Coordinates of C-alpha atoms in Angstrom, one line a residue:
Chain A
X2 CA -64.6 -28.9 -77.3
X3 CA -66.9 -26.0 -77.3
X4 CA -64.9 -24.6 -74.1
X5 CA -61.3 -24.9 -75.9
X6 CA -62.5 -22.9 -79.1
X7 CA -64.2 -20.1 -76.7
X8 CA -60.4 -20.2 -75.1
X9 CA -58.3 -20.0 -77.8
X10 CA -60.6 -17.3 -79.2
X11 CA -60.5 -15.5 -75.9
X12 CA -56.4 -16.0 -76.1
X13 CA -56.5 -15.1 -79.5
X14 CA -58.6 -12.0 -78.7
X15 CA -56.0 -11.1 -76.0
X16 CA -53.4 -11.7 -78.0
X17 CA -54.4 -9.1 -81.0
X18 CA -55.6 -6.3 -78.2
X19 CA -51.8 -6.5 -76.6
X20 CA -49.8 -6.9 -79.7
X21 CA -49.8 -2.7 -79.6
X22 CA -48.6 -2.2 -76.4
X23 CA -45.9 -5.0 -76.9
X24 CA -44.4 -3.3 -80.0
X25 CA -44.5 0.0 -78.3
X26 CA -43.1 -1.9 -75.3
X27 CA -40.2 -3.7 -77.4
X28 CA -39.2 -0.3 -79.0
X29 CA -39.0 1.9 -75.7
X30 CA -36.5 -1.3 -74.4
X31 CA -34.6 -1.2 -77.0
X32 CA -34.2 2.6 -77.2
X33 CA -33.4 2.5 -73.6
X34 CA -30.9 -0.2 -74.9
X35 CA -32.7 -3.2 -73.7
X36 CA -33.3 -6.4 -76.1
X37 CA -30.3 -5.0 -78.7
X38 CA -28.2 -8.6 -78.1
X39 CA -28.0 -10.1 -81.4
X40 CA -28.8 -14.1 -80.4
X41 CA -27.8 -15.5 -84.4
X42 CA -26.4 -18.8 -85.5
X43 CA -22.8 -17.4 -85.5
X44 CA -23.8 -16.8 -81.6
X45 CA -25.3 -20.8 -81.5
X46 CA -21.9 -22.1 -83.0
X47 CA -19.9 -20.2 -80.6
X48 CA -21.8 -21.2 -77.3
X49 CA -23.4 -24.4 -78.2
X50 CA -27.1 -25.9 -78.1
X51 CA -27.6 -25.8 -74.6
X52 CA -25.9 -22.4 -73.7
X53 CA -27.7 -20.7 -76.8
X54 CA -31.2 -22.4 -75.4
X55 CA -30.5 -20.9 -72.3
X56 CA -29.5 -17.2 -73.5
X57 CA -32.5 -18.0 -75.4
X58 CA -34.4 -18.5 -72.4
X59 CA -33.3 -15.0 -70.5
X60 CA -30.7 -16.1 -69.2
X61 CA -28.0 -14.5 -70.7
X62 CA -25.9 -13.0 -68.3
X63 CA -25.6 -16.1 -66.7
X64 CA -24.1 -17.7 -69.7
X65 CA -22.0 -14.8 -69.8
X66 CA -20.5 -15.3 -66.7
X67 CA -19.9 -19.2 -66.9
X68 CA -18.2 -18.2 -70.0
X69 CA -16.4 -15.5 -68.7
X70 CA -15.1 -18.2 -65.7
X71 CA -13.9 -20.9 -68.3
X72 CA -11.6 -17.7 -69.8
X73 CA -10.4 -17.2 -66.8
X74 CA -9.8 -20.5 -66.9
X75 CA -7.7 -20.4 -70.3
X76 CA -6.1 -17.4 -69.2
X77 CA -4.5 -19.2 -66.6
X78 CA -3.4 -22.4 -68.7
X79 CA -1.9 -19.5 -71.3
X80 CA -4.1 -20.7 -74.1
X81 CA -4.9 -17.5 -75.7
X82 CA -6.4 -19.1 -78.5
X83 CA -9.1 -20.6 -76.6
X84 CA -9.7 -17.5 -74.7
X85 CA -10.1 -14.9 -77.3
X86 CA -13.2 -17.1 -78.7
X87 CA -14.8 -17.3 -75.3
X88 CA -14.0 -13.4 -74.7
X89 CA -16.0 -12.6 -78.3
X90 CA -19.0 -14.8 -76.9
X91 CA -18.8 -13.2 -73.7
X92 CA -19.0 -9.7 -75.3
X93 CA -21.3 -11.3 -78.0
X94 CA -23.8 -12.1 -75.4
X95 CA -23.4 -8.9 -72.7
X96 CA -22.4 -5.9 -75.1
X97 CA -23.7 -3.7 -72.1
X98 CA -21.0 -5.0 -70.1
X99 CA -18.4 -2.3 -70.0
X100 CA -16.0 -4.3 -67.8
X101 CA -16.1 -7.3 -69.9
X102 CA -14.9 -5.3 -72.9
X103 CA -12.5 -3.7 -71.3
X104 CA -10.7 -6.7 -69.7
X105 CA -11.3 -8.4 -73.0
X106 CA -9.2 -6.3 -74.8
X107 CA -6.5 -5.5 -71.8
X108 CA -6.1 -9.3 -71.9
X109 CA -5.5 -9.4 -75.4
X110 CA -3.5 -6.2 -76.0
X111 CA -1.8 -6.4 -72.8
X112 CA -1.1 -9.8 -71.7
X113 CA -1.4 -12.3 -75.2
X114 CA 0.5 -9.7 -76.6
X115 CA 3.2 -9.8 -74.7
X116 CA 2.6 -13.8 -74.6
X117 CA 3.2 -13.5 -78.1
X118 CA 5.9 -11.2 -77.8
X119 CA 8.5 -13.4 -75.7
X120 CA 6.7 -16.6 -77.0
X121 CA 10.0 -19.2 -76.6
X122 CA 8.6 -21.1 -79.2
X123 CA 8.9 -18.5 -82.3
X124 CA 12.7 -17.9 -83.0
X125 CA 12.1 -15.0 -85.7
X126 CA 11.7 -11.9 -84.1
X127 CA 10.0 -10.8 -87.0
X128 CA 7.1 -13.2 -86.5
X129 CA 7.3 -12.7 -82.6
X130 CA 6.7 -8.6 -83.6
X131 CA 4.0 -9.6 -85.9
X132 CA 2.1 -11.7 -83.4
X133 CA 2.5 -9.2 -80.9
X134 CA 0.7 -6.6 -83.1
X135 CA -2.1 -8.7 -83.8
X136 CA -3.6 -9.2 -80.3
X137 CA -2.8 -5.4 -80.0
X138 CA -5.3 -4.6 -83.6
X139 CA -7.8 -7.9 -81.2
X140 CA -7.4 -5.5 -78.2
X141 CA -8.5 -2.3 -80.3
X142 CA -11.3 -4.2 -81.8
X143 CA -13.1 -5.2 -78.8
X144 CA -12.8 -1.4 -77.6
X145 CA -14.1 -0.5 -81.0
X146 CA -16.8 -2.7 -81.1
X147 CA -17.7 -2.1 -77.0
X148 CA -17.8 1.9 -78.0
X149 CA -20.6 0.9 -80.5
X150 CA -22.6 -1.1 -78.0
X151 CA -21.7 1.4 -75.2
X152 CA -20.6 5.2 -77.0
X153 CA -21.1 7.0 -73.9
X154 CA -18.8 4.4 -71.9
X155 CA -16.4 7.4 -70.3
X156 CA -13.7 4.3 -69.3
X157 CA -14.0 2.3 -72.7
X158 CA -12.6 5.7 -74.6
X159 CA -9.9 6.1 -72.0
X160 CA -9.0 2.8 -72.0
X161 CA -8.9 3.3 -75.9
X162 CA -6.6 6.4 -75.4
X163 CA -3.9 4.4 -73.6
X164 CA -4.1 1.6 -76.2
X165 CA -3.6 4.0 -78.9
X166 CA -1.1 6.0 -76.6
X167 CA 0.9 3.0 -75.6
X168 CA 1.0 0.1 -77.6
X169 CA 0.7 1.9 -81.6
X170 CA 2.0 5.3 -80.4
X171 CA -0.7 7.2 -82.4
X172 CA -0.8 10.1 -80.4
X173 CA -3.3 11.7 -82.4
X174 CA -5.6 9.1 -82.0
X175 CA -4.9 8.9 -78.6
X176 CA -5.6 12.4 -78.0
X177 CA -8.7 12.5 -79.6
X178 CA -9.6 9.3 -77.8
X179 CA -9.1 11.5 -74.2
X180 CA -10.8 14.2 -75.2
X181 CA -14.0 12.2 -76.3
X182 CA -13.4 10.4 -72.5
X183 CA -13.9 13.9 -70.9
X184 CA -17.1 14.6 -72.6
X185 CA -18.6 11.3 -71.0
X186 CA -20.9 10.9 -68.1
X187 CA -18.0 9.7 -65.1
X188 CA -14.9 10.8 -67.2
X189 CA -11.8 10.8 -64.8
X190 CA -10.9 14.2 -64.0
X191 CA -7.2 13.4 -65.0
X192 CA -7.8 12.4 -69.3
X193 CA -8.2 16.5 -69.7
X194 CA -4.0 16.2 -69.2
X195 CA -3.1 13.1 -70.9
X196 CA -5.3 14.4 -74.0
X197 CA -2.9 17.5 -73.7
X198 CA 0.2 15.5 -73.0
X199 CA -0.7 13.6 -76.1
X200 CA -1.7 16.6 -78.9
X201 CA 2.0 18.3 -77.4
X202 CA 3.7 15.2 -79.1
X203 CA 2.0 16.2 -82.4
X204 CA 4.0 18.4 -84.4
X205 CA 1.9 21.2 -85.5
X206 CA -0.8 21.0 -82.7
X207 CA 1.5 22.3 -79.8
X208 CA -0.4 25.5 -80.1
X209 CA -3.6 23.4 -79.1
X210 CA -2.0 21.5 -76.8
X211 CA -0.8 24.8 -74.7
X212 CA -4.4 26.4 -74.4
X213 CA -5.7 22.9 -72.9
X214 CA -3.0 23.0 -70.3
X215 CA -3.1 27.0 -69.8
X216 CA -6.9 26.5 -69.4
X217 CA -6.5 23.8 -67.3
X218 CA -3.7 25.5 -65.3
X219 CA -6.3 28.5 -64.9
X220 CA -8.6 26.0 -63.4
X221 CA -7.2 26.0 -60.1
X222 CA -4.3 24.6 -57.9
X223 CA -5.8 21.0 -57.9
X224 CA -5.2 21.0 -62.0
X225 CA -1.2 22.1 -61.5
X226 CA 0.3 19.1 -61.3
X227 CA 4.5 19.0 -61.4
X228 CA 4.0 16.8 -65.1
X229 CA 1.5 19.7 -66.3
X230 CA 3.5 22.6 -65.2
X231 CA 6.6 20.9 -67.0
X232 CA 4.9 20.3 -70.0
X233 CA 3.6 23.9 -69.8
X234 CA 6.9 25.2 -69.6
X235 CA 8.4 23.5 -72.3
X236 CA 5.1 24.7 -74.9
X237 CA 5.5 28.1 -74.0
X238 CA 9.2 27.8 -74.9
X239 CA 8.8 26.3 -78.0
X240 CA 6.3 28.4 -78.9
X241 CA 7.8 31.8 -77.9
X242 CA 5.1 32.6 -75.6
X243 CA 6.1 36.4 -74.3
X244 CA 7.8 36.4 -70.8
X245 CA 4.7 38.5 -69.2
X246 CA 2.0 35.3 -70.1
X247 CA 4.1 32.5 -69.1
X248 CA 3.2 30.5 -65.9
X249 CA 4.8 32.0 -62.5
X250 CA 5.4 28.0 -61.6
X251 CA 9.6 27.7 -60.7
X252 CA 9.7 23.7 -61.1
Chain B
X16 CA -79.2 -20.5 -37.4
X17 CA -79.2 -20.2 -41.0
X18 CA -79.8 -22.9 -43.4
X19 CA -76.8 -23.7 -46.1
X20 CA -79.0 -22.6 -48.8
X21 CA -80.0 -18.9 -47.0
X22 CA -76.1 -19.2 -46.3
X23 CA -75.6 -19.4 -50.2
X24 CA -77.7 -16.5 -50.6
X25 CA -76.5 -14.4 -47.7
X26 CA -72.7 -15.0 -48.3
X27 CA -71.1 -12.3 -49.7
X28 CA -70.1 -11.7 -53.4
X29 CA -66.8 -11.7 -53.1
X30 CA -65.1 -11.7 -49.9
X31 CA -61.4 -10.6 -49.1
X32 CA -61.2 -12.6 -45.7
X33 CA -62.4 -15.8 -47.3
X34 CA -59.8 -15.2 -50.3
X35 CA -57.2 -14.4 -47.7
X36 CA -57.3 -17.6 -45.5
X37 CA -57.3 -19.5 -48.9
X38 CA -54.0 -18.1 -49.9
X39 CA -52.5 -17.7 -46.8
X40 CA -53.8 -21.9 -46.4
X41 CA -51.9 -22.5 -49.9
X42 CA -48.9 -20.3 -48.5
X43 CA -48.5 -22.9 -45.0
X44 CA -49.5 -26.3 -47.1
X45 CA -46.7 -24.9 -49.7
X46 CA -44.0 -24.4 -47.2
X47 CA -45.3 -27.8 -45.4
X48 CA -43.7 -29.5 -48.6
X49 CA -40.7 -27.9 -47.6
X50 CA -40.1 -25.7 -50.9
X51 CA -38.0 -23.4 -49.3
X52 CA -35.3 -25.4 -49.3
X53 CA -34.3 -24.0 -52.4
X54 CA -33.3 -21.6 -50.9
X55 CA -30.4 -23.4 -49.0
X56 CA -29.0 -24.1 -52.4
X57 CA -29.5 -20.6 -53.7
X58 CA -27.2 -19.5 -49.9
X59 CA -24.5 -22.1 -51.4
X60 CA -24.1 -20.4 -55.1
X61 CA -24.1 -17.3 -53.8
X62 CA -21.7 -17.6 -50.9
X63 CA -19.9 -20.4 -52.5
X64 CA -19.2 -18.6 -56.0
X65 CA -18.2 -15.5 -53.7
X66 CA -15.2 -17.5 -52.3
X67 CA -14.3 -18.5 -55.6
X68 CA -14.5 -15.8 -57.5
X69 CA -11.5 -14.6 -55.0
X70 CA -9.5 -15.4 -57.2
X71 CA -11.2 -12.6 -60.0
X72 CA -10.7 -8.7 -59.8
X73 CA -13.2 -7.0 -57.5
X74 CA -14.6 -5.8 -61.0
X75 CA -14.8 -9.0 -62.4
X76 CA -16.1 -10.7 -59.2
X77 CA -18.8 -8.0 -58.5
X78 CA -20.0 -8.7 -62.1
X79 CA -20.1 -12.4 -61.8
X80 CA -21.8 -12.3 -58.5
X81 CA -24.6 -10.0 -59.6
X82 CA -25.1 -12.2 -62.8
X83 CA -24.8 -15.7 -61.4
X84 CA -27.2 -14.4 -58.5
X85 CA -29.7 -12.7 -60.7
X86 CA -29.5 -15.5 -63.0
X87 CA -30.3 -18.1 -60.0
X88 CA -33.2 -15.3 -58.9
X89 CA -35.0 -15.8 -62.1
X90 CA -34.2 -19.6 -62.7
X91 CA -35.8 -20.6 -59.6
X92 CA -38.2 -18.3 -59.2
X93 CA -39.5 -19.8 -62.5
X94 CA -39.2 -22.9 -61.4
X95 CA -41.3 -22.3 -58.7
X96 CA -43.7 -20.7 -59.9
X97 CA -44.1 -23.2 -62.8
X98 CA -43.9 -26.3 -60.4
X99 CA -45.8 -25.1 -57.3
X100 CA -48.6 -23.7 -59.1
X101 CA -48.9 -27.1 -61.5
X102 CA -49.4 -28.7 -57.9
X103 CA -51.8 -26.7 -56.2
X104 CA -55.2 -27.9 -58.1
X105 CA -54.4 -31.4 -58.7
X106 CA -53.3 -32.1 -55.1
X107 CA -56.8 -30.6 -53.5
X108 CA -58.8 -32.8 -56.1
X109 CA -56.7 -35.9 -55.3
X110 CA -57.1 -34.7 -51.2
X111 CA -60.6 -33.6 -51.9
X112 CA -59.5 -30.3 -50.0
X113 CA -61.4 -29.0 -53.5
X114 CA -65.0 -30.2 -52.4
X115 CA -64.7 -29.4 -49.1
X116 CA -64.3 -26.1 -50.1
X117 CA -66.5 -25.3 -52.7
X118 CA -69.1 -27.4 -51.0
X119 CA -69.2 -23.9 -48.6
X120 CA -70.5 -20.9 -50.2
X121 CA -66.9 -20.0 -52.2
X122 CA -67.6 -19.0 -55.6
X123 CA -64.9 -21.1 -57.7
X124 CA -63.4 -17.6 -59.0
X125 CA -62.0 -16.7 -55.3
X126 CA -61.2 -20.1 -54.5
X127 CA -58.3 -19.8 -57.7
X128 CA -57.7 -16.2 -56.3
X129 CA -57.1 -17.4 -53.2
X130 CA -54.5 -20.2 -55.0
X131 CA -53.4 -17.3 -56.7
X132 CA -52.2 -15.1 -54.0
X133 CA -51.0 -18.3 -52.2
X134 CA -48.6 -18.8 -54.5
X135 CA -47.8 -14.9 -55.2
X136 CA -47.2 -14.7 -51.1
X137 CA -45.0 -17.6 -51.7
X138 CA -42.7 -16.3 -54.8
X139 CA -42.6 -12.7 -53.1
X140 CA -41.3 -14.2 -49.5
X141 CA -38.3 -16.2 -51.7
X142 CA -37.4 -13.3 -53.7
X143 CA -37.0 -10.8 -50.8
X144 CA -35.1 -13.7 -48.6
X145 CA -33.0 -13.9 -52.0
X146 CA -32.5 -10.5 -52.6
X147 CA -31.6 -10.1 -49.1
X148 CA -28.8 -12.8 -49.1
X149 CA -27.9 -11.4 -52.0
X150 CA -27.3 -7.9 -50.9
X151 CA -25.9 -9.1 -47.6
X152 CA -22.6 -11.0 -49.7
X153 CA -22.4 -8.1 -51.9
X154 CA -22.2 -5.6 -49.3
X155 CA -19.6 -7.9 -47.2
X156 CA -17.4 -8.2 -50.6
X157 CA -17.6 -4.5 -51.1
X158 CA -16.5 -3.6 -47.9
X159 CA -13.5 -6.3 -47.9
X160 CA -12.6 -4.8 -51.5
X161 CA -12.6 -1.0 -50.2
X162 CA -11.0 -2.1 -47.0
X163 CA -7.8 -3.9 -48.9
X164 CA -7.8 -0.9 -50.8
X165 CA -7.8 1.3 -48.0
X166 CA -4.8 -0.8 -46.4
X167 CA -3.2 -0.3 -49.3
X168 CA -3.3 3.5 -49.1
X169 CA -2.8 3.9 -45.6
X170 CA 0.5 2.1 -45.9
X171 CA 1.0 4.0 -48.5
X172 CA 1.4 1.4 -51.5
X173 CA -0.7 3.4 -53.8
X174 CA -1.2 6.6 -54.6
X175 CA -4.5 9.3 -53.9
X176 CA -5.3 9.3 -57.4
X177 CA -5.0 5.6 -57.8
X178 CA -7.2 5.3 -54.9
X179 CA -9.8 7.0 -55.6
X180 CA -10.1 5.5 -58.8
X181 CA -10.2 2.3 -57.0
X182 CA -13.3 3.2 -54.7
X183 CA -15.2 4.6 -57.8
X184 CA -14.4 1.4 -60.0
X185 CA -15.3 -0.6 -57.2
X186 CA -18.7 1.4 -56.3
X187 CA -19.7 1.4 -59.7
X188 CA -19.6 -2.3 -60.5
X189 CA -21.0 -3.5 -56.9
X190 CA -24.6 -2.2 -55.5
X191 CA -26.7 -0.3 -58.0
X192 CA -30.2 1.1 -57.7
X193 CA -31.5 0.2 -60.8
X194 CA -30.6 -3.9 -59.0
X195 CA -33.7 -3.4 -57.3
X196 CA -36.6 -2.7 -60.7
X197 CA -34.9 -5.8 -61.9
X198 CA -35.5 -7.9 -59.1
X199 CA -39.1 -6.9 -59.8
X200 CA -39.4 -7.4 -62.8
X201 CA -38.0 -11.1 -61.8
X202 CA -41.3 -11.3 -59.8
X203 CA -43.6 -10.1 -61.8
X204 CA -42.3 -12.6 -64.7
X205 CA -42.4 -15.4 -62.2
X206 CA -46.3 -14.1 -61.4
X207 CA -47.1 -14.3 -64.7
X208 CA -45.5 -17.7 -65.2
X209 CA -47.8 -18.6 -62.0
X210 CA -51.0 -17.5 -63.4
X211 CA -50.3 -19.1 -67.0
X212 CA -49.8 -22.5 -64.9
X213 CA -52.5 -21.9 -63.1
X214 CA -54.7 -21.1 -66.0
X215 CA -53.5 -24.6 -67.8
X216 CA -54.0 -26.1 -64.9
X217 CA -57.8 -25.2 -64.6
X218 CA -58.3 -27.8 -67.6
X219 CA -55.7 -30.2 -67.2
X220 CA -55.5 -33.7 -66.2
X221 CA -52.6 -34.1 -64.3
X222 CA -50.2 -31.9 -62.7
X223 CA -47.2 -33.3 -65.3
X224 CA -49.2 -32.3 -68.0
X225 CA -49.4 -28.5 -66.7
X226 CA -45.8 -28.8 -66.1
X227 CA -44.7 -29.9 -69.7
X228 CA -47.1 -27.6 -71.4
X229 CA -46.0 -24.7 -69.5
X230 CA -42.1 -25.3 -70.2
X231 CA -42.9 -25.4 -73.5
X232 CA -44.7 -22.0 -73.5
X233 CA -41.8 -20.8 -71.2
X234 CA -39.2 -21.4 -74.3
X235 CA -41.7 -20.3 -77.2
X236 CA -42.6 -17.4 -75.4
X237 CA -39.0 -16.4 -75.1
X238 CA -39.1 -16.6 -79.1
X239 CA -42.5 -14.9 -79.3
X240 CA -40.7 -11.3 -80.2
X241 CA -38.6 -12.7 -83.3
X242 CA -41.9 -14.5 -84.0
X243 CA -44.0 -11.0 -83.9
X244 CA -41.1 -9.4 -85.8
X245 CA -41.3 -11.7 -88.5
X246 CA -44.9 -11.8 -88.6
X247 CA -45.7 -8.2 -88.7
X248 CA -42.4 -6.8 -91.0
X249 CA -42.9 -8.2 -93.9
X250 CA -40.0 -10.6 -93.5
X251 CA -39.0 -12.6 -96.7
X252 CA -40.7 -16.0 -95.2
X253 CA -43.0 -18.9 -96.8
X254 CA -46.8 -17.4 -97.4
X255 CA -47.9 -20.8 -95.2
X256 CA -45.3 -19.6 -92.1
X257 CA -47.0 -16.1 -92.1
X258 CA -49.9 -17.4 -90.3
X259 CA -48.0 -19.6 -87.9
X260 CA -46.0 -17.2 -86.5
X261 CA -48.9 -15.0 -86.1
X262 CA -50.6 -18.0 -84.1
X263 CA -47.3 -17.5 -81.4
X264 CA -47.1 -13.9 -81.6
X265 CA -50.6 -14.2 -80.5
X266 CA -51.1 -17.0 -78.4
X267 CA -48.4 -17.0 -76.1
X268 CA -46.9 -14.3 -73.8
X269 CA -43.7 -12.1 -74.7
X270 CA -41.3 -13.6 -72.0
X271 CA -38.0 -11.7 -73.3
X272 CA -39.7 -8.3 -72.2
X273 CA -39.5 -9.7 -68.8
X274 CA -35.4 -10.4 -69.3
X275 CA -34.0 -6.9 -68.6
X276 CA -31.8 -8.1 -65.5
X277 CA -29.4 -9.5 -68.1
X278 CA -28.4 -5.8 -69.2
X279 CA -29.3 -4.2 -66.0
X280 CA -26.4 -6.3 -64.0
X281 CA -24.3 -5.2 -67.3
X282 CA -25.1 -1.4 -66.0
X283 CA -27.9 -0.6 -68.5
X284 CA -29.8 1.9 -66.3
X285 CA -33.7 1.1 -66.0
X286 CA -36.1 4.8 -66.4
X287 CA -39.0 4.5 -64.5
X288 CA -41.2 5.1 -66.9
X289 CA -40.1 1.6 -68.4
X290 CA -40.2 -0.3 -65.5
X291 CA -44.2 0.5 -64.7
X292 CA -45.0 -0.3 -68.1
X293 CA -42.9 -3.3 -67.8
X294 CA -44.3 -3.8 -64.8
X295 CA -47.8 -2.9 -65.8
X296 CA -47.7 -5.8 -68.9
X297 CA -47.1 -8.5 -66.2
X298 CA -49.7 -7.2 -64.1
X299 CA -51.9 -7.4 -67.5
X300 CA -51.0 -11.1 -68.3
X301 CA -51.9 -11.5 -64.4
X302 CA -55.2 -10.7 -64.7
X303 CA -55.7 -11.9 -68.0
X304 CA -54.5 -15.2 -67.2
X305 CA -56.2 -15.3 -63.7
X306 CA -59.5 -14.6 -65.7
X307 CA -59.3 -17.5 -68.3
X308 CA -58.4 -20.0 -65.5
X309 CA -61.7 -19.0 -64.1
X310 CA -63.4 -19.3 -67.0
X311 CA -61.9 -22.5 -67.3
X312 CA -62.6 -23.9 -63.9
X313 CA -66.4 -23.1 -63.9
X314 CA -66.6 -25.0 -66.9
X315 CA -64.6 -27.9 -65.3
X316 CA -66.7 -31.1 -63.7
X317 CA -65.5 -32.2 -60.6

């Protein structure tokens, strides 16, 4: 009896001379953007007992990917339904995963969208449309919420870009969406252009749209791509740029 | 000749060579029980969920692969060190291997070093075979990946651009440095786990007991953090839980700093700096752990 209260004392003693270095250690992880995932009982509804006992138990990623499998699964059986609640937990349980928000929200905006879209089920158009627009706002929200867990995610804000660019035609938002892109770590060298491609389909922003492509056009030949010079062309023309600054570029 | 009680005095302190045959003796009576065949079954998930996941993007499948395999990494390396470990004491009392031993001039604190570093030999030989299977499939997926890819191009099916992009997507979600802390930091929880047991085990009865107790620690020291967080930040909580939580704040280990492969394989880079003092805390419990067990086990009648 004697030996157990010396060792619980000693444990305890242990215990109380760590607890500094694990609160230090906790907040450098999370700053370094460990230990942010947010394991709550909307979490334990979505994954059940034994999958939220076992993210519980560090093994999250693992969960992930089972879950990640069985939309895969749904995916192929066309049960969109099904897979847009198993692509929240996914993204729920890994928010560090880049790729998992980014197919999570192709597969909505791309694919149950256009599901939706030609669904031989809905008659009305109208509803067909309104469907279709949906998964595109579910698409937009898991790049929205994946830039929160990941801001400096170079692909997420491209990927964002063409969502904007394509599906709601915003081009403003799109542009600003390719520019952000080419301020990230690993930004494609191409979202320079599309942001300009995109602000040249803004009325009143053509001006700004023609000093990104004459400042990439300076860059170098690699930059002067047949769409760029075309696009060029058709600025300085609509802008009235004199003869003596326009691009030498024939075609 | 000497006598066995000028040998008692003579013998040395603390001897490397003696702790050294103990653990490398725990290592061969370990893999005598034929514990690496885990490892068989670790080969299957890894190469069988590679042919699967054929039917995934390379993206997708280099994700899955890295999770599923780190995942299995740190589930039976746990495991192992949990259910080897709970062994080791109990089967030398029950073979009286024990008094044989300490019979001999071997001060009781380097016979459980010698367990110790048995069973640390033992969980660092199954990670690197892991890690090296691991890697191995990885590599062999990447290289069937890049070389579709390059098909593709040569035959001209895509374009420069699209290729490119292709290899970087590729090479970003397959091998990555930071892979490698992470496996570490696998071991060094698994170490810990090790010395916990082995610590429990210096008082226990029987080696199921040491088992289910350090499960149980396993699962509350995964909620230990919340626990601390609650405790310590004035959390709006009953006045009669305050205590309680600081009871598992303080009495068990904080396991969830030891889960950072879960956002490493998600691409969360890993700064040196917090992998030695990640590193450093399991090292810590180590030792800590190590200690009580010896305190323990001098106490202990045999």
């Amino acid at each position: 009896m004697k030996t157990v209260a010396i060792a619980i004392a000693l444990l305890l003693l242990f215990g109380a001379a760590r607890l500094p270095y694990e609160i230090h250690l906790s907040k450098v992880q999370q700053a370094d953007g460990f230990r942010t995932t947010n394991l709550n009982l909307p979490l334990r509804e979505q994954v059940g007992q034994m999958g939220f006992v076992a993210a519980l138990s560090g093994f999250r990623s693992l969960v992930a990917a089972f879950l990640w499998i069985e939309a895969h699964n749904a995916w192929m059986k066309v049960e969109w339904g099904r897979m847009a609640a198993l692509l929240d937990t996914v993204t729920t349980l890994q928010p560090k995963s880049v790729l998992y928000w980014d197919m999570s929200a192709w597969h909505m905006a791309w694919n149950a969208a256009l599901a939706a879209f030609q669904d031989p089920a809905q008659p009305s158009e109208v509803l067909r449309r309104r469907a279709q627009r949906q998964y595109w706002e579910l698409g937009k929200k898991f790049y929205d919420d994946g830039l929160k867990a990941n801001p400096d995610s170079a692909q997420l804000w491209e990927r964002l870009g063409i969502l904007d660019r394509d599906k709601f035609e915003d081009h403003a938002a799109a542009a600003q969406a390719f520019l952000t892109s080419a301020t990230k770590p690993g930004a494609r060298p191409y979202v320079r252009r599309m942001a300009a491609y995109e602000l040249a389909k803004i009325p009143g922003r053509e001006q700004e749209a023609y000093d990104l492509l004459k400042k990439l056009y300076d860059e170098g030949p690699d930059e002067r791509k047949p769409a760029l010079i075309l696009a060029l062309k058709q600025l300085e023309e609509k802008l009235g740029v004199p003869t003596d600054q326009r691009i030498k570029e024939t075609k | 000749m000497t006598s066995p009680a000028r040998a008692l005095v003579t013998a040395p302190f603390f001897s490397p060579t003696r702790i050294w045959a103990m653990a490398w003796n725990t290592l061969t009576e370990l893999t005598r029980l034929k514990i690496f065949y885990f490892l068989l079954i670790f080969a299957l998930l890894v190469i069988g969920n590679s042919f699967f996941m054929a039917r995934l993007s390379p993206e997708e499948e280099f994700q899955m692969l890295k999770d599923i395999s780190l995942g299995a990494m740190s589930i039976f390396t746990s495991l192992l060190a949990i259910l080897a470990t709970a062994m080791l004491l109990p089967k030398d009392l029950e073979d009286r291997t024990t008094f044989t031993i300490l019979a001999k001039p071997v001060p009781r604190y380097e016979y459980l070093l010698g367990k110790l570093l048995g069973i640390l030999l033992l969980l660092a030989l199954s990670i690197v075979v892991m890690t090296a299977l691991f890697l191995t499939v990885l590599w062999l997926r990447e290289q069937s990946a890049l070389g579709e890819y390059r098909a593709a191009f040569a035959q001209k099916n895509i374009s420069a651009d699209d290729f490119a992009r292709a290899v970087s997507s590729i090479q970003s979600v397959s091998f990555n440095i930071n892979l490698l802390p992470g496996i570490v930091i696998i071991f060094a929880k698994a170490a810990l786990l090790a010395s916990l047991t082995l610590m429990i085990s210096a008082f226990a009865s029987s080696a199921i007991f040491t088992m289910m107790i350090t499960i149980a620690i396993y699962f509350i020291g995964h909620l230990q953090a919340t626990a601390r967080e609650y405790w310590l930040e004035g959390m709006d909580i009953q006045w009669w839980t305050r205590p309680a939580l600081a009871l598992v704040a303080l009495l068990f280990p904080d396991l969830q700093a030891f889960s950072l492969t879960d956002d490493i394989v998600a691409g969360n880079p890993i700064t040196t700096a917090l992998f030695t003092q990640t590193a450093a805390l399991g090292l810590l419990y180590v030792g800590v752990y190590y200690l009580l067990a010896c305190f323990f086990f001098s106490n202990r009648e045999l």
